[in-house]
Backbone as JSON, one array per atom type, in Angstrom:
{
  "sequence": "MTSDRILPVPDESSAPYWEAAARHVLTAARCAHCGTLALPPDVVCTACGSTDPRLEFLPVSGRGTVRSWTVVRQSFLPGFEVPFVLVDVELTEQKGLRVIGRLLGGVDADLRLGADVRVAFEDVADGIVVPAWELAT",
  "N": [[121.35, 57.43, 5.53], [124.41, 55.78, 5.65], [127.04, 53.67, 4.38], [129.58, 51.28, 5.08], [130.12, 49.38, 3.29], [131.17, 48.23, 0.05], [129.56, 49.64, -2.63], [127.11, 48.92, -5.18], [127.59, 50.04, -8.53], [125.6, 51.15, -10.77], [125.38, 50.54, -14.29], [124.61, 51.24, -17.74], [123.42, 48.85, -18.63], [122.68, 47.55, -16.27], [121.18, 49.28, -14.72], [118.23, 49.24, -14.69], [117.77, 46.93, -13.14], [118.88, 47.59, -10.6], [117.33, 49.83, -9.99], [114.81, 48.66, -9.68], [115.39, 46.97, -7.52], [115.77, 48.87, -5.53], [113.18, 49.44, -4.98], [112.45, 47.19, -3.72], [111.98, 44.99, -5.39], [112.62, 42.12, -7.2], [114.2, 41.55, -10.26], [114.65, 40.11, -13.56], [116.48, 39.98, -16.61], [114.99, 39.78, -19.79], [115.39, 38.27, -22.91], [114.4, 39.7, -25.94], [114.19, 38.24, -28.25], [114.19, 35.4, -27.8], [113.05, 35.01, -25.33], [114.37, 34.1, -23.09], [115.47, 34.31, -19.74], [117.92, 36.23, -17.93], [120.5, 36.68, -15.53], [123.36, 38.04, -14.3], [122.48, 40.54, -16.78], [123.69, 40.34, -20.18], [125.57, 41.44, -23.06], [125.2, 39.79, -25.16], [122.83, 37.33, -25.86], [122.82, 34.44, -24.01], [121.39, 32.18, -24.63], [120.16, 32.25, -27.27], [122.04, 33.56, -28.74], [121.77, 36.1, -29.76], [123.01, 39.24, -30.68], [121.82, 41.55, -30.21], [119.91, 41.66, -27.92], [117.84, 43.24, -26.91], [116.98, 43.68, -24.16], [114.55, 43.3, -21.62], [113.59, 44.19, -18.42], [111.98, 42.23, -16.1], [109.74, 41.68, -13.37], [110.35, 39.03, -11.07], [109.48, 36.09, -9.16], [111.06, 35.86, -6.88], [111.61, 33.58, -5.57], [113.32, 30.53, -4.93], [115.72, 27.79, -5.1], [118.37, 26.45, -3.13], [121.42, 25.88, -4.61], [124.08, 25.66, -4.03], [126.52, 26.67, -1.55], [128.69, 28.82, 0.35], [130.68, 29.45, 3.22], [131.85, 32.43, 4.28], [134.64, 33.26, 5.94], [136.68, 34.97, 6.23], [136.97, 38.19, 5.28], [137.85, 40.47, 2.8], [136.7, 42.73, 2.11], [135.26, 45.82, 3.0], [132.69, 46.38, 5.51], [131.33, 43.98, 5.84], [130.4, 41.74, 8.23], [132.09, 38.98, 9.46], [131.59, 35.53, 10.34], [129.85, 35.01, 7.18], [127.25, 33.81, 4.97], [127.25, 32.91, 1.59], [124.95, 32.21, -0.89], [124.15, 30.17, -3.69], [121.61, 30.47, -5.77], [118.99, 28.97, -7.56], [116.54, 30.32, -9.47], [112.96, 29.95, -9.49], [111.68, 30.55, -11.86], [113.03, 29.73, -14.16], [114.92, 27.05, -15.38], [118.3, 26.86, -14.57], [118.57, 29.59, -14.22], [120.34, 31.49, -12.31], [121.48, 33.06, -9.29], [123.7, 34.73, -7.1], [123.93, 35.46, -3.67], [123.9, 37.02, -0.41], [123.05, 35.1, 2.43], [120.64, 35.79, 4.72], [120.45, 35.54, 8.24], [122.58, 34.18, 9.08], [125.38, 31.9, 9.79], [124.37, 29.85, 11.26], [122.0, 29.09, 10.25], [119.5, 26.74, 9.19], [120.59, 25.27, 6.81], [120.55, 23.58, 3.67], [121.25, 21.6, 0.73], [119.07, 22.25, -1.95], [117.27, 23.61, -0.38], [114.46, 25.69, 0.1], [114.3, 29.11, -0.71], [113.72, 32.63, -0.34], [113.66, 35.9, -1.73], [115.1, 38.65, -0.03], [115.66, 41.96, 1.08], [118.36, 44.16, 1.48], [118.77, 47.24, 2.8], [121.29, 49.21, 2.19], [122.44, 51.72, 1.92], [121.57, 55.18, 1.34], [119.03, 54.95, -0.91], [120.22, 52.73, -2.04], [119.83, 49.41, -2.48], [120.28, 46.03, -1.86], [119.68, 42.87, -3.17], [119.16, 39.97, -1.17], [119.05, 36.77, 0.52], [116.74, 34.6, 2.22], [115.87, 31.8, 4.22], [112.99, 30.03, 3.25], [110.14, 29.57, 5.11]],
  "CA": [[122.04, 56.22, 5.89], [125.65, 55.56, 4.92], [127.49, 52.3, 4.49], [131.0, 50.98, 4.91], [130.22, 48.37, 2.24], [131.33, 48.64, -1.33], [128.21, 49.73, -3.17], [127.02, 48.71, -6.62], [127.6, 51.21, -9.39], [124.84, 50.74, -11.95], [125.73, 51.03, -15.61], [123.44, 51.29, -18.62], [122.74, 47.56, -18.73], [122.18, 47.06, -14.98], [120.39, 50.3, -14.02], [116.86, 48.82, -14.38], [117.82, 45.95, -12.06], [119.11, 48.29, -9.33], [116.16, 50.69, -9.73], [113.76, 47.78, -9.14], [115.83, 46.52, -6.19], [115.53, 49.97, -4.61], [111.75, 49.35, -4.65], [112.3, 45.84, -3.16], [111.46, 44.11, -6.44], [113.68, 41.39, -7.9], [113.92, 41.43, -11.68], [115.6, 39.42, -14.43], [116.44, 40.52, -17.97], [114.45, 38.82, -20.76], [115.76, 38.5, -24.3], [113.22, 39.93, -26.77], [114.16, 37.28, -29.36], [113.86, 34.02, -27.41], [112.33, 35.0, -24.06], [115.19, 33.55, -22.01], [115.84, 35.24, -18.67], [119.34, 36.23, -17.58], [121.0, 37.46, -14.38], [123.17, 39.41, -14.75], [122.31, 40.62, -18.23], [124.91, 40.42, -20.98], [125.34, 42.09, -24.35], [124.82, 38.71, -26.06], [121.97, 36.35, -25.2], [123.51, 33.16, -23.89], [120.53, 31.11, -25.13], [119.96, 32.28, -28.73], [123.2, 34.17, -29.39], [121.47, 37.42, -30.32], [123.91, 40.32, -30.26], [120.93, 42.67, -29.9], [118.8, 40.98, -27.23], [116.79, 44.18, -26.5], [116.57, 43.16, -22.87], [113.5, 43.94, -20.84], [113.63, 43.69, -17.05], [110.66, 41.82, -15.62], [109.72, 41.17, -11.99], [110.28, 37.58, -10.87], [108.84, 35.75, -7.88], [111.97, 35.94, -5.75], [111.67, 32.27, -4.91], [114.27, 29.63, -5.58], [116.29, 26.72, -4.3], [119.81, 26.55, -2.92], [122.23, 24.95, -5.41], [125.37, 25.55, -3.36], [126.8, 27.8, -0.67], [130.0, 28.87, 0.99], [130.76, 30.29, 4.4], [132.99, 33.34, 4.19], [135.16, 33.44, 7.29], [137.65, 36.07, 6.19], [136.54, 39.11, 4.23], [138.77, 41.55, 2.48], [135.85, 43.85, 1.72], [134.72, 46.49, 4.18], [131.25, 46.41, 5.73], [130.74, 42.65, 6.02], [130.82, 41.05, 9.44], [132.29, 37.56, 9.2], [131.34, 34.84, 9.08], [128.55, 35.13, 6.52], [127.0, 32.75, 4.0], [126.83, 33.24, 0.24], [124.21, 31.1, -1.49], [123.92, 30.11, -5.13], [120.18, 30.19, -5.83], [118.35, 28.82, -8.86], [115.19, 30.87, -9.38], [111.91, 29.04, -9.96], [111.17, 30.96, -13.16], [113.69, 29.13, -15.32], [116.04, 26.17, -15.07], [119.6, 27.46, -14.86], [118.6, 31.02, -13.89], [120.96, 31.47, -10.98], [121.99, 34.31, -8.74], [124.42, 34.54, -5.84], [123.7, 36.54, -2.72], [124.12, 36.74, 1.0], [121.93, 34.49, 3.17], [120.38, 36.43, 6.0], [120.21, 34.55, 9.27], [123.88, 33.74, 9.58], [125.91, 30.57, 9.52], [123.62, 28.87, 12.04], [120.74, 28.79, 9.58], [119.3, 25.32, 8.86], [120.81, 25.3, 5.37], [120.82, 22.3, 3.01], [121.05, 21.64, -0.72], [117.66, 22.16, -2.31], [116.42, 24.38, 0.53], [113.69, 26.78, -0.5], [114.64, 30.45, -0.24], [112.99, 33.76, -0.95], [114.46, 37.11, -1.74], [114.95, 39.67, 1.0], [116.39, 43.13, 0.59], [119.17, 44.89, 2.46], [118.94, 48.67, 2.54], [122.67, 49.4, 2.64], [122.76, 53.16, 1.9], [120.45, 55.95, 0.8], [118.65, 54.58, -2.25], [120.94, 51.54, -2.5], [119.25, 48.21, -1.9], [120.91, 44.84, -2.44], [118.94, 41.62, -2.9], [119.78, 38.93, -0.35], [118.16, 35.61, 0.57], [116.41, 34.03, 3.51], [115.2, 30.52, 4.11], [111.53, 30.11, 3.23], [109.59, 28.67, 6.13]],
  "C": [[123.3, 56.11, 5.04], [126.1, 54.13, 5.17], [128.99, 52.22, 4.34], [131.21, 49.99, 3.77], [130.52, 49.01, 0.9], [129.96, 48.58, -1.97], [128.2, 49.47, -4.67], [127.01, 50.05, -7.35], [126.88, 50.81, -10.68], [125.41, 51.34, -13.23], [124.48, 50.96, -16.47], [122.68, 49.96, -18.65], [122.16, 47.07, -17.4], [121.29, 48.05, -14.24], [118.95, 49.86, -13.74], [116.78, 47.81, -13.23], [117.94, 46.65, -10.71], [117.96, 49.23, -8.98], [115.02, 49.86, -9.14], [114.12, 47.31, -7.74], [115.58, 47.61, -5.15], [114.07, 50.02, -4.17], [111.41, 47.98, -4.03], [111.59, 44.9, -4.13], [112.65, 43.45, -7.12], [113.28, 41.23, -9.36], [114.99, 40.58, -12.36], [115.42, 40.0, -15.83], [115.95, 39.43, -18.93], [114.85, 39.23, -22.16], [114.48, 38.64, -25.14], [113.1, 38.9, -27.89], [113.68, 35.9, -28.93], [113.12, 33.91, -26.08], [113.11, 34.45, -22.89], [115.55, 34.65, -21.01], [117.32, 35.11, -18.35], [119.58, 37.13, -16.37], [122.46, 37.13, -14.19], [122.99, 39.43, -16.26], [123.66, 40.73, -18.93], [124.57, 41.06, -22.31], [124.96, 41.07, -25.42], [123.95, 37.74, -25.27], [122.68, 35.01, -25.18], [122.69, 32.0, -24.43], [120.46, 31.09, -26.66], [121.12, 32.92, -29.48], [122.95, 35.54, -29.98], [122.45, 38.45, -29.77], [123.13, 41.61, -30.02], [119.71, 42.11, -29.17], [117.66, 41.89, -26.8], [116.15, 43.72, -25.18], [115.49, 44.0, -22.22], [113.56, 43.33, -19.44], [112.21, 43.44, -16.56], [110.75, 41.37, -14.16], [109.65, 39.65, -12.01], [109.8, 37.33, -9.44], [109.75, 35.96, -6.67], [112.04, 34.65, -4.96], [112.64, 31.38, -5.69], [114.74, 28.55, -4.63], [117.81, 26.89, -4.23], [120.52, 25.46, -3.73], [123.57, 24.67, -4.74], [125.51, 26.73, -2.41], [128.23, 27.72, -0.18], [129.91, 29.78, 2.2], [132.03, 31.12, 4.28], [133.43, 33.65, 5.62], [136.2, 34.55, 7.38], [137.27, 36.95, 5.02], [137.57, 40.2, 4.04], [138.01, 42.79, 2.0], [135.3, 44.51, 2.98], [133.2, 46.33, 4.29], [130.58, 45.07, 5.88], [131.3, 42.04, 7.3], [130.95, 39.56, 9.12], [132.01, 36.77, 10.47], [129.97, 35.19, 8.5], [128.46, 34.08, 5.43], [126.6, 33.38, 2.67], [126.14, 32.01, -0.34], [124.1, 31.29, -2.99], [122.49, 29.61, -5.28], [119.73, 30.04, -7.28], [116.91, 29.3, -8.71], [114.18, 29.92, -10.01], [111.45, 29.35, -11.38], [111.78, 30.19, -14.33], [114.85, 28.25, -14.85], [117.34, 26.86, -15.49], [119.68, 28.95, -14.6], [119.06, 31.15, -12.45], [121.49, 32.83, -10.6], [122.65, 34.0, -7.4], [124.16, 35.73, -4.94], [123.93, 36.07, -1.3], [122.85, 36.13, 1.61], [121.8, 35.21, 4.49], [120.07, 35.34, 7.02], [121.49, 33.9, 9.76], [124.23, 32.3, 9.29], [125.17, 29.48, 10.29], [122.29, 28.49, 11.41], [120.69, 27.3, 9.21], [119.38, 25.16, 7.34], [121.12, 23.9, 4.84], [120.64, 22.49, 1.51], [119.57, 21.47, -1.02], [116.73, 22.93, -1.4], [115.7, 25.48, -0.24], [114.1, 28.1, 0.14], [113.76, 31.47, -0.93], [113.86, 34.99, -0.82], [114.1, 37.98, -0.55], [115.79, 40.84, 0.5], [117.11, 43.81, 1.74], [119.29, 46.33, 2.0], [120.31, 49.05, 3.08], [123.12, 50.86, 2.65], [121.54, 53.87, 1.32], [120.2, 55.56, -0.65], [119.34, 53.36, -2.81], [120.42, 50.34, -1.74], [119.84, 47.01, -2.63], [120.04, 43.62, -2.13], [119.8, 40.65, -2.09], [118.76, 37.8, -0.28], [117.89, 35.21, 2.01], [115.71, 32.71, 3.27], [113.7, 30.71, 4.15], [111.01, 29.11, 4.25], [108.09, 28.66, 6.07]]
}
């Protein structure tokens, strides 16, 4: 399978996330010092300030609520049919643990603030899987 989309290029800090996504598992990075989860991971823990957070990627439920969204009607990136919806999702595991992704189901989805969503996965190329979201029903 090939894709016209721009594909993620994992680096040392994000490789565990993308490896799990390829198995259709959503993960978040946990700081070894304070236990705070982060997405995406950073070199400094935003909660405790550790400059050596020794991050461990752990599976999360893949459930959350919609905090905000936008409808993209003009895309300058290849491989995305417009219009499409990007949602800002707060995961249930931790207040403030947010991730942005494409909402599957299109712009006609019955979307509202606080809507429950669950992770879905888009197989976009050989071995490349991108987390997306769908309304939980």
